[in-house]
Amino acid sequence: MSQGPTIGSMEVHSSLSALEGVCKVILDLLGRYKYGDEDIFAVHLALEEAFSNAVEHGNRGDPNKTVRIDYAIDDKRVELRLTDQGNGFDPQKVPDPRLEENITEARGRGLLLIRAYMDQVEFTPKGNSVRMVRMRHPEPAPQ
Amino acid sequence: MAELKPSISVEYTEKATIVRFTDRKILEERDIRALQDSLMSLVEQAGPLNLILDFSNVEFLSSAILGLLIRISKRVAEQKGTLRLCGINPRIYEVFKITQLTKVFDIHKDIDSALKGLP
């Protein structure tokens, strides 16, 4: 039997220590809607990367700022929107970490991973809010 | 076998130092920093070192850990050592493939194959 959507939001201090609690809320919901391990891994990774970007780049490590997480989850899709209080950025200007000149940089892979694991990724024109959607993927057949 | 907090165990063998990640997920910023400190101190104490990092227990990692691995690999190279990774499950291997870090790291199936051919 299909379950209705769960819609909610959280606003947390802009600190990486808040990430675990945020992940717990979202991943518990995915468990409730019986998403598989692949979907849970993908959403977890994208959420971690987006939250870290919001704290470190968006809010520039200012713990007095906040990150808002809006979510809408149902049987078919997981939609997350993360909004920071920074000045935004132009995602087109983020260097490709796979290029030879960047591949041994310690940072800069978050956006690439978000785009790889989520089916839709959109930034607001200001660039301080990202909306990302993962559709439920079929579970691989048992070996 | 020495236990280091927060999340690794270290085994010293004749050919290599084998570090096993003992946590399934390494998430907290402070844990990642502590892990980096532990690994860096291992690398710096030893001089040229054959270092094998075993991911068999690891079920999740983010780009913060990839950054840590890059820093460790640079330090090992500066010390004229060798770094190999092993025991990476398919889901995590996909993260290495997407980021093309499979070109940067010497990745082996398991510890036995990682030990082969070490200087």
PDB file of C-alpha atoms in Angstrom:
ATOM      1  CA  MET A   1       0.000   0.000   0.000  1.00  0.00           C
ATOM      2  CA  SER A   2       1.421   3.375  -0.956  1.00  0.00           C
ATOM      3  CA  GLN A   3       2.084   5.918   1.759  1.00  0.00           C
ATOM      4  CA  GLY A   4       1.359   9.610   1.406  1.00  0.00           C
ATOM      5  CA  PRO A   5       4.225  12.059   1.195  1.00  0.00           C
ATOM      6  CA  THR A   6       6.146  13.322   4.198  1.00  0.00           C
ATOM      7  CA  ILE A   7       6.962  16.995   3.919  1.00  0.00           C
ATOM      8  CA  GLY A   8       8.975  18.939   6.450  1.00  0.00           C
ATOM      9  CA  SER A   9      11.851  21.263   7.140  1.00  0.00           C
ATOM     10  CA  MET A  10      14.670  21.753   9.617  1.00  0.00           C
ATOM     11  CA  GLU A  11      16.884  24.717  10.309  1.00  0.00           C
ATOM     12  CA  VAL A  12      20.170  23.910  12.031  1.00  0.00           C
ATOM     13  CA  HIS A  13      23.290  25.770  13.065  1.00  0.00           C
ATOM     14  CA  SER A  14      25.843  25.984  10.312  1.00  0.00           C
ATOM     15  CA  SER A  15      28.209  23.402  11.741  1.00  0.00           C
ATOM     16  CA  LEU A  16      29.374  20.050  10.419  1.00  0.00           C
ATOM     17  CA  SER A  17      28.505  18.602  13.822  1.00  0.00           C
ATOM     18  CA  ALA A  18      24.823  19.164  12.949  1.00  0.00           C
ATOM     19  CA  LEU A  19      25.123  16.877   9.937  1.00  0.00           C
ATOM     20  CA  GLU A  20      24.650  13.595  11.767  1.00  0.00           C
ATOM     21  CA  GLY A  21      21.266  14.670  13.147  1.00  0.00           C
ATOM     22  CA  VAL A  22      20.113  15.935   9.759  1.00  0.00           C
ATOM     23  CA  CYS A  23      21.142  12.683   8.078  1.00  0.00           C
ATOM     24  CA  LYS A  24      19.346  10.663  10.741  1.00  0.00           C
ATOM     25  CA  VAL A  25      16.018  12.410  10.111  1.00  0.00           C
ATOM     26  CA  ILE A  26      16.226  11.991   6.334  1.00  0.00           C
ATOM     27  CA  LEU A  27      17.615   8.452   6.294  1.00  0.00           C
ATOM     28  CA  ASP A  28      15.060   7.264   8.863  1.00  0.00           C
ATOM     29  CA  LEU A  29      12.355   8.527   6.509  1.00  0.00           C
ATOM     30  CA  LEU A  30      13.902   6.658   3.586  1.00  0.00           C
ATOM     31  CA  GLY A  31      13.843   3.538   5.726  1.00  0.00           C
ATOM     32  CA  ARG A  32      10.183   4.110   6.514  1.00  0.00           C
ATOM     33  CA  TYR A  33       9.400   4.298   2.787  1.00  0.00           C
ATOM     34  CA  LYS A  34      11.472   1.125   2.278  1.00  0.00           C
ATOM     35  CA  TYR A  35      14.046   2.617  -0.066  1.00  0.00           C
ATOM     36  CA  GLY A  36      16.842   0.208  -0.937  1.00  0.00           C
ATOM     37  CA  ASP A  37      20.498   0.420   0.018  1.00  0.00           C
ATOM     38  CA  GLU A  38      21.521   2.030  -3.306  1.00  0.00           C
ATOM     39  CA  ASP A  39      19.023   4.865  -2.899  1.00  0.00           C
ATOM     40  CA  ILE A  40      19.946   5.341   0.764  1.00  0.00           C
ATOM     41  CA  PHE A  41      23.657   5.483  -0.071  1.00  0.00           C
ATOM     42  CA  ALA A  42      23.022   7.990  -2.876  1.00  0.00           C
ATOM     43  CA  VAL A  43      20.830  10.323  -0.832  1.00  0.00           C
ATOM     44  CA  HIS A  44      23.165  10.083   2.159  1.00  0.00           C
ATOM     45  CA  LEU A  45      26.191  11.010   0.050  1.00  0.00           C
ATOM     46  CA  ALA A  46      24.432  13.886  -1.735  1.00  0.00           C
ATOM     47  CA  LEU A  47      23.084  15.228   1.565  1.00  0.00           C
ATOM     48  CA  GLU A  48      26.529  15.098   3.191  1.00  0.00           C
ATOM     49  CA  GLU A  49      28.157  16.859   0.265  1.00  0.00           C
ATOM     50  CA  ALA A  50      25.464  19.529  -0.057  1.00  0.00           C
ATOM     51  CA  PHE A  51      25.428  20.213   3.685  1.00  0.00           C
ATOM     52  CA  SER A  52      29.237  20.427   3.852  1.00  0.00           C
ATOM     53  CA  ASN A  53      29.214  22.851   0.909  1.00  0.00           C
ATOM     54  CA  ALA A  54      26.559  24.993   2.622  1.00  0.00           C
ATOM     55  CA  VAL A  55      28.566  25.157   5.871  1.00  0.00           C
ATOM     56  CA  GLU A  56      32.058  25.574   4.441  1.00  0.00           C
ATOM     57  CA  HIS A  57      31.515  27.506   1.219  1.00  0.00           C
ATOM     58  CA  GLY A  58      28.039  29.048   1.548  1.00  0.00           C
ATOM     59  CA  ASN A  59      28.160  30.203   5.150  1.00  0.00           C
ATOM     60  CA  ARG A  60      31.973  30.283   5.158  1.00  0.00           C
ATOM     61  CA  GLY A  61      32.242  28.435   8.459  1.00  0.00           C
ATOM     62  CA  ASP A  62      30.215  31.028  10.394  1.00  0.00           C
ATOM     63  CA  PRO A  63      28.457  29.005  13.158  1.00  0.00           C
ATOM     64  CA  ASN A  64      26.048  31.871  13.805  1.00  0.00           C
ATOM     65  CA  LYS A  65      24.470  31.280  10.437  1.00  0.00           C
ATOM     66  CA  THR A  66      22.040  28.473   9.697  1.00  0.00           C
ATOM     67  CA  VAL A  67      21.309  25.892   7.036  1.00  0.00           C
ATOM     68  CA  ARG A  68      17.688  25.138   6.171  1.00  0.00           C
ATOM     69  CA  ILE A  69      16.739  21.706   4.886  1.00  0.00           C
ATOM     70  CA  ASP A  70      13.342  21.232   3.232  1.00  0.00           C
ATOM     71  CA  TYR A  71      12.303  17.727   2.310  1.00  0.00           C
ATOM     72  CA  ALA A  72       9.466  15.960   0.539  1.00  0.00           C
ATOM     73  CA  ILE A  73       9.625  12.181   0.465  1.00  0.00           C
ATOM     74  CA  ASP A  74       7.163   9.646  -0.847  1.00  0.00           C
ATOM     75  CA  ASP A  75       7.190   6.162  -2.348  1.00  0.00           C
ATOM     76  CA  LYS A  76       8.621   7.324  -5.662  1.00  0.00           C
ATOM     77  CA  ARG A  77      11.008  10.177  -5.009  1.00  0.00           C
ATOM     78  CA  VAL A  78      13.134  11.996  -2.468  1.00  0.00           C
ATOM     79  CA  GLU A  79      13.359  15.756  -2.850  1.00  0.00           C
ATOM     80  CA  LEU A  80      15.713  17.822  -0.726  1.00  0.00           C
ATOM     81  CA  ARG A  81      16.406  21.526  -0.761  1.00  0.00           C
ATOM     82  CA  LEU A  82      19.310  22.975   1.219  1.00  0.00           C
ATOM     83  CA  THR A  83      19.562  26.716   1.655  1.00  0.00           C
ATOM     84  CA  ASP A  84      22.421  28.580   3.307  1.00  0.00           C
ATOM     85  CA  GLN A  85      22.744  32.232   4.272  1.00  0.00           C
ATOM     86  CA  GLY A  86      25.737  32.964   2.096  1.00  0.00           C
ATOM     87  CA  ASN A  87      26.104  35.022  -1.034  1.00  0.00           C
ATOM     88  CA  GLY A  88      25.772  32.065  -3.346  1.00  0.00           C
ATOM     89  CA  PHE A  89      28.046  30.875  -6.120  1.00  0.00           C
ATOM     90  CA  ASP A  90      28.003  30.069  -9.813  1.00  0.00           C
ATOM     91  CA  PRO A  91      28.040  26.274 -10.166  1.00  0.00           C
ATOM     92  CA  GLN A  92      29.300  26.655 -13.745  1.00  0.00           C
ATOM     93  CA  LYS A  93      32.523  28.111 -12.372  1.00  0.00           C
ATOM     94  CA  VAL A  94      33.363  25.149 -10.154  1.00  0.00           C
ATOM     95  CA  PRO A  95      36.422  23.441 -11.687  1.00  0.00           C
ATOM     96  CA  ASP A  96      36.053  19.857 -12.889  1.00  0.00           C
ATOM     97  CA  PRO A  97      37.926  17.794 -10.267  1.00  0.00           C
ATOM     98  CA  ARG A  98      38.532  15.030 -12.838  1.00  0.00           C
ATOM     99  CA  LEU A  99      40.830  17.170 -14.974  1.00  0.00           C
ATOM    100  CA  GLU A 100      44.516  16.355 -14.771  1.00  0.00           C
ATOM    101  CA  GLU A 101      45.356  19.705 -13.188  1.00  0.00           C
ATOM    102  CA  ASN A 102      42.753  19.192 -10.444  1.00  0.00           C
ATOM    103  CA  ILE A 103      42.727  15.465  -9.828  1.00  0.00           C
ATOM    104  CA  THR A 104      45.167  15.555  -6.917  1.00  0.00           C
ATOM    105  CA  GLU A 105      43.428  18.470  -5.204  1.00  0.00           C
ATOM    106  CA  ALA A 106      42.141  17.451  -1.778  1.00  0.00           C
ATOM    107  CA  ARG A 107      38.830  19.284  -2.237  1.00  0.00           C
ATOM    108  CA  GLY A 108      36.243  20.100  -4.863  1.00  0.00           C
ATOM    109  CA  ARG A 109      34.478  16.767  -5.532  1.00  0.00           C
ATOM    110  CA  GLY A 110      31.197  17.420  -3.697  1.00  0.00           C
ATOM    111  CA  LEU A 111      29.234  18.895  -6.592  1.00  0.00           C
ATOM    112  CA  LEU A 112      30.384  16.177  -8.980  1.00  0.00           C
ATOM    113  CA  LEU A 113      29.151  13.517  -6.564  1.00  0.00           C
ATOM    114  CA  ILE A 114      25.822  15.277  -5.970  1.00  0.00           C
ATOM    115  CA  ARG A 115      25.204  15.392  -9.727  1.00  0.00           C
ATOM    116  CA  ALA A 116      26.236  11.754 -10.140  1.00  0.00           C
ATOM    117  CA  TYR A 117      23.968  10.395  -7.417  1.00  0.00           C
ATOM    118  CA  MET A 118      20.874  12.595  -7.753  1.00  0.00           C
ATOM    119  CA  ASP A 119      18.566  12.588 -10.785  1.00  0.00           C
ATOM    120  CA  GLN A 120      17.849  16.324 -10.743  1.00  0.00           C
ATOM    121  CA  VAL A 121      20.067  19.066  -9.310  1.00  0.00           C
ATOM    122  CA  GLU A 122      19.154  22.731  -9.617  1.00  0.00           C
ATOM    123  CA  PHE A 123      20.522  25.862  -8.014  1.00  0.00           C
ATOM    124  CA  THR A 124      18.606  29.067  -7.444  1.00  0.00           C
ATOM    125  CA  PRO A 125      19.877  32.006  -9.527  1.00  0.00           C
ATOM    126  CA  LYS A 126      21.605  33.420  -6.434  1.00  0.00           C
ATOM    127  CA  GLY A 127      23.299  30.065  -5.896  1.00  0.00           C
ATOM    128  CA  ASN A 128      22.718  29.729  -2.151  1.00  0.00           C
ATOM    129  CA  SER A 129      20.033  27.055  -2.450  1.00  0.00           C
ATOM    130  CA  VAL A 130      20.208  23.665  -4.123  1.00  0.00           C
ATOM    131  CA  ARG A 131      17.222  21.465  -4.925  1.00  0.00           C
ATOM    132  CA  MET A 132      17.998  17.830  -5.598  1.00  0.00           C
ATOM    133  CA  VAL A 133      15.768  14.887  -6.419  1.00  0.00           C
ATOM    134  CA  ARG A 134      16.431  11.176  -6.448  1.00  0.00           C
ATOM    135  CA  MET A 135      13.800   8.919  -8.007  1.00  0.00           C
ATOM    136  CA  ARG A 136      13.417   5.467  -6.477  1.00  0.00           C
ATOM    137  CA  HIS A 137      15.754   3.159  -8.386  1.00  0.00           C
ATOM    138  CA  PRO A 138      14.914  -0.517  -8.817  1.00  0.00           C
ATOM    139  CA  GLU A 139      16.865  -2.765  -6.497  1.00  0.00           C
ATOM    140  CA  PRO A 140      19.289  -5.081  -8.291  1.00  0.00           C
ATOM    141  CA  ALA A 141      18.023  -8.633  -8.631  1.00  0.00           C
ATOM    142  CA  PRO A 142      19.465 -11.037  -6.033  1.00  0.00           C
ATOM    143  CA  GLN A 143      22.528 -12.917  -7.323  1.00  0.00           C
TER     144      GLN A 143
ATOM    145  CA  MET B   1      47.995  -5.129  16.654  1.00  0.00           C
ATOM    146  CA  ALA B   2      47.798  -1.545  17.876  1.00  0.00           C
ATOM    147  CA  GLU B   3      44.394   0.165  18.239  1.00  0.00           C
ATOM    148  CA  LEU B   4      44.290   3.861  17.514  1.00  0.00           C
ATOM    149  CA  LYS B   5      41.360   6.113  18.301  1.00  0.00           C
ATOM    150  CA  PRO B   6      39.015   6.784  16.720  1.00  0.00           C
ATOM    151  CA  SER B   7      38.748   4.376  13.860  1.00  0.00           C
ATOM    152  CA  ILE B   8      41.764   2.435  12.681  1.00  0.00           C
ATOM    153  CA  SER B   9      43.828  -0.551  13.672  1.00  0.00           C
ATOM    154  CA  VAL B  10      47.432  -0.903  12.596  1.00  0.00           C
ATOM    155  CA  GLU B  11      49.311  -4.092  11.809  1.00  0.00           C
ATOM    156  CA  TYR B  12      53.036  -4.039  11.157  1.00  0.00           C
ATOM    157  CA  THR B  13      54.226  -6.792   8.827  1.00  0.00           C
ATOM    158  CA  GLU B  14      57.609  -7.429   7.268  1.00  0.00           C
ATOM    159  CA  LYS B  15      56.618  -5.895   3.959  1.00  0.00           C
ATOM    160  CA  ALA B  16      54.079  -3.248   4.858  1.00  0.00           C
ATOM    161  CA  THR B  17      52.140  -1.354   7.480  1.00  0.00           C
ATOM    162  CA  ILE B  18      48.485  -2.337   7.149  1.00  0.00           C
ATOM    163  CA  VAL B  19      45.883   0.109   8.396  1.00  0.00           C
ATOM    164  CA  ARG B  20      42.318  -1.128   8.694  1.00  0.00           C
ATOM    165  CA  PHE B  21      39.430   1.279   9.012  1.00  0.00           C
ATOM    166  CA  THR B  22      37.359  -0.201  11.807  1.00  0.00           C
ATOM    167  CA  ASP B  23      34.301   2.088  11.539  1.00  0.00           C
ATOM    168  CA  ARG B  24      31.623   1.388   8.946  1.00  0.00           C
ATOM    169  CA  LYS B  25      31.112   5.093   8.407  1.00  0.00           C
ATOM    170  CA  ILE B  26      33.466   7.956   9.119  1.00  0.00           C
ATOM    171  CA  LEU B  27      31.294  10.994   9.249  1.00  0.00           C
ATOM    172  CA  GLU B  28      32.138  13.444  11.963  1.00  0.00           C
ATOM    173  CA  GLU B  29      34.525  16.225  11.054  1.00  0.00           C
ATOM    174  CA  ARG B  30      36.501  15.691  14.250  1.00  0.00           C
ATOM    175  CA  ASP B  31      36.837  11.970  13.496  1.00  0.00           C
ATOM    176  CA  ILE B  32      38.164  12.706  10.015  1.00  0.00           C
ATOM    177  CA  ARG B  33      40.669  15.176  11.475  1.00  0.00           C
ATOM    178  CA  ALA B  34      41.758  12.673  14.133  1.00  0.00           C
ATOM    179  CA  LEU B  35      42.079   9.985  11.485  1.00  0.00           C
ATOM    180  CA  GLN B  36      44.242  12.232   9.355  1.00  0.00           C
ATOM    181  CA  ASP B  37      46.445  13.060  12.358  1.00  0.00           C
ATOM    182  CA  SER B  38      46.861   9.350  13.156  1.00  0.00           C
ATOM    183  CA  LEU B  39      47.729   8.406   9.585  1.00  0.00           C
ATOM    184  CA  MET B  40      50.072  11.352   9.071  1.00  0.00           C
ATOM    185  CA  SER B  41      51.940  10.534  12.237  1.00  0.00           C
ATOM    186  CA  LEU B  42      52.344   6.919  11.070  1.00  0.00           C
ATOM    187  CA  VAL B  43      53.718   8.077   7.730  1.00  0.00           C
ATOM    188  CA  GLU B  44      56.034  10.678   9.197  1.00  0.00           C
ATOM    189  CA  GLN B  45      57.517   8.436  11.868  1.00  0.00           C
ATOM    190  CA  ALA B  46      58.430   5.714   9.465  1.00  0.00           C
ATOM    191  CA  GLY B  47      60.391   7.232   6.592  1.00  0.00           C
ATOM    192  CA  PRO B  48      59.907   5.330   3.327  1.00  0.00           C
ATOM    193  CA  LEU B  49      56.877   3.186   4.052  1.00  0.00           C
ATOM    194  CA  ASN B  50      54.757   0.604   2.282  1.00  0.00           C
ATOM    195  CA  LEU B  51      51.309   1.578   3.503  1.00  0.00           C
ATOM    196  CA  ILE B  52      48.181  -0.456   2.784  1.00  0.00           C
ATOM    197  CA  LEU B  53      44.798   0.980   3.701  1.00  0.00           C
ATOM    198  CA  ASP B  54      42.141  -1.717   4.083  1.00  0.00           C
ATOM    199  CA  PHE B  55      38.550  -0.553   3.524  1.00  0.00           C
ATOM    200  CA  SER B  56      36.892  -3.961   4.072  1.00  0.00           C
ATOM    201  CA  ASN B  57      34.773  -2.663   6.955  1.00  0.00           C
ATOM    202  CA  VAL B  58      33.816   0.630   5.333  1.00  0.00           C
ATOM    203  CA  GLU B  59      30.278   0.984   3.981  1.00  0.00           C
ATOM    204  CA  PHE B  60      30.111   4.732   3.457  1.00  0.00           C
ATOM    205  CA  LEU B  61      32.497   7.566   2.730  1.00  0.00           C
ATOM    206  CA  SER B  62      32.177  11.107   1.485  1.00  0.00           C
ATOM    207  CA  SER B  63      34.503  13.443  -0.377  1.00  0.00           C
ATOM    208  CA  ALA B  64      36.022  14.498   2.957  1.00  0.00           C
ATOM    209  CA  ILE B  65      37.634  11.053   3.175  1.00  0.00           C
ATOM    210  CA  LEU B  66      38.754  11.250  -0.452  1.00  0.00           C
ATOM    211  CA  GLY B  67      40.507  14.517   0.428  1.00  0.00           C
ATOM    212  CA  LEU B  68      42.165  12.832   3.380  1.00  0.00           C
ATOM    213  CA  LEU B  69      43.406  10.019   1.131  1.00  0.00           C
ATOM    214  CA  ILE B  70      44.856  12.518  -1.338  1.00  0.00           C
ATOM    215  CA  ARG B  71      46.741  14.264   1.487  1.00  0.00           C
ATOM    216  CA  ILE B  72      48.056  10.940   2.784  1.00  0.00           C
ATOM    217  CA  SER B  73      49.139   9.830  -0.692  1.00  0.00           C
ATOM    218  CA  LYS B  74      51.076  13.065  -1.232  1.00  0.00           C
ATOM    219  CA  ARG B  75      52.857  12.661   2.103  1.00  0.00           C
ATOM    220  CA  VAL B  76      53.693   9.006   1.401  1.00  0.00           C
ATOM    221  CA  ALA B  77      55.092   9.998  -2.013  1.00  0.00           C
ATOM    222  CA  GLU B  78      57.203  12.764  -0.456  1.00  0.00           C
ATOM    223  CA  GLN B  79      58.642  10.140   1.893  1.00  0.00           C
ATOM    224  CA  LYS B  80      59.377   7.902  -1.139  1.00  0.00           C
ATOM    225  CA  GLY B  81      56.927   5.329   0.142  1.00  0.00           C
ATOM    226  CA  THR B  82      54.175   3.294  -1.521  1.00  0.00           C
ATOM    227  CA  LEU B  83      50.448   3.571  -0.843  1.00  0.00           C
ATOM    228  CA  ARG B  84      47.918   0.914  -1.820  1.00  0.00           C
ATOM    229  CA  LEU B  85      44.199   0.695  -1.097  1.00  0.00           C
ATOM    230  CA  CYS B  86      42.271  -2.574  -0.820  1.00  0.00           C
ATOM    231  CA  GLY B  87      38.989  -4.157   0.248  1.00  0.00           C
ATOM    232  CA  ILE B  88      36.850  -1.430  -1.318  1.00  0.00           C
ATOM    233  CA  ASN B  89      33.261  -2.593  -1.777  1.00  0.00           C
ATOM    234  CA  PRO B  90      31.556  -2.037  -5.169  1.00  0.00           C
ATOM    235  CA  ARG B  91      29.388   0.821  -3.947  1.00  0.00           C
ATOM    236  CA  ILE B  92      32.382   2.754  -2.657  1.00  0.00           C
ATOM    237  CA  TYR B  93      34.494   1.806  -5.657  1.00  0.00           C
ATOM    238  CA  GLU B  94      31.855   3.595  -7.739  1.00  0.00           C
ATOM    239  CA  VAL B  95      32.681   6.821  -5.846  1.00  0.00           C
ATOM    240  CA  PHE B  96      36.344   6.379  -6.817  1.00  0.00           C
ATOM    241  CA  LYS B  97      35.305   5.739 -10.433  1.00  0.00           C
ATOM    242  CA  ILE B  98      33.016   8.785 -10.660  1.00  0.00           C
ATOM    243  CA  THR B  99      35.757  11.036  -9.323  1.00  0.00           C
ATOM    244  CA  GLN B 100      38.330   9.201 -11.489  1.00  0.00           C
ATOM    245  CA  LEU B 101      40.491   8.637  -8.426  1.00  0.00           C
ATOM    246  CA  THR B 102      40.929   5.093  -9.727  1.00  0.00           C
ATOM    247  CA  LYS B 103      43.646   6.740 -11.869  1.00  0.00           C
ATOM    248  CA  VAL B 104      45.367   8.216  -8.826  1.00  0.00           C
ATOM    249  CA  PHE B 105      45.264   5.380  -6.322  1.00  0.00           C
ATOM    250  CA  ASP B 106      46.730   1.906  -6.634  1.00  0.00           C
ATOM    251  CA  ILE B 107      43.651  -0.136  -5.732  1.00  0.00           C
ATOM    252  CA  HIS B 108      43.779  -3.879  -5.013  1.00  0.00           C
ATOM    253  CA  LYS B 109      41.103  -6.483  -4.319  1.00  0.00           C
ATOM    254  CA  ASP B 110      42.396  -7.574  -0.918  1.00  0.00           C
ATOM    255  CA  ILE B 111      45.413  -7.463   1.380  1.00  0.00           C
ATOM    256  CA  ASP B 112      47.089 -10.476  -0.235  1.00  0.00           C
ATOM    257  CA  SER B 113      47.092  -8.866  -3.678  1.00  0.00           C
ATOM    258  CA  ALA B 114      48.086  -5.484  -2.207  1.00  0.00           C
ATOM    259  CA  LEU B 115      51.136  -7.110  -0.595  1.00  0.00           C
ATOM    260  CA  LYS B 116      52.345  -8.588  -3.880  1.00  0.00           C
ATOM    261  CA  GLY B 117      55.239  -6.883  -5.636  1.00  0.00           C
ATOM    262  CA  LEU B 118      55.924  -4.319  -2.936  1.00  0.00           C
ATOM    263  CA  PRO B 119      59.462  -2.943  -2.934  1.00  0.00           C
TER     264      PRO B 119
END
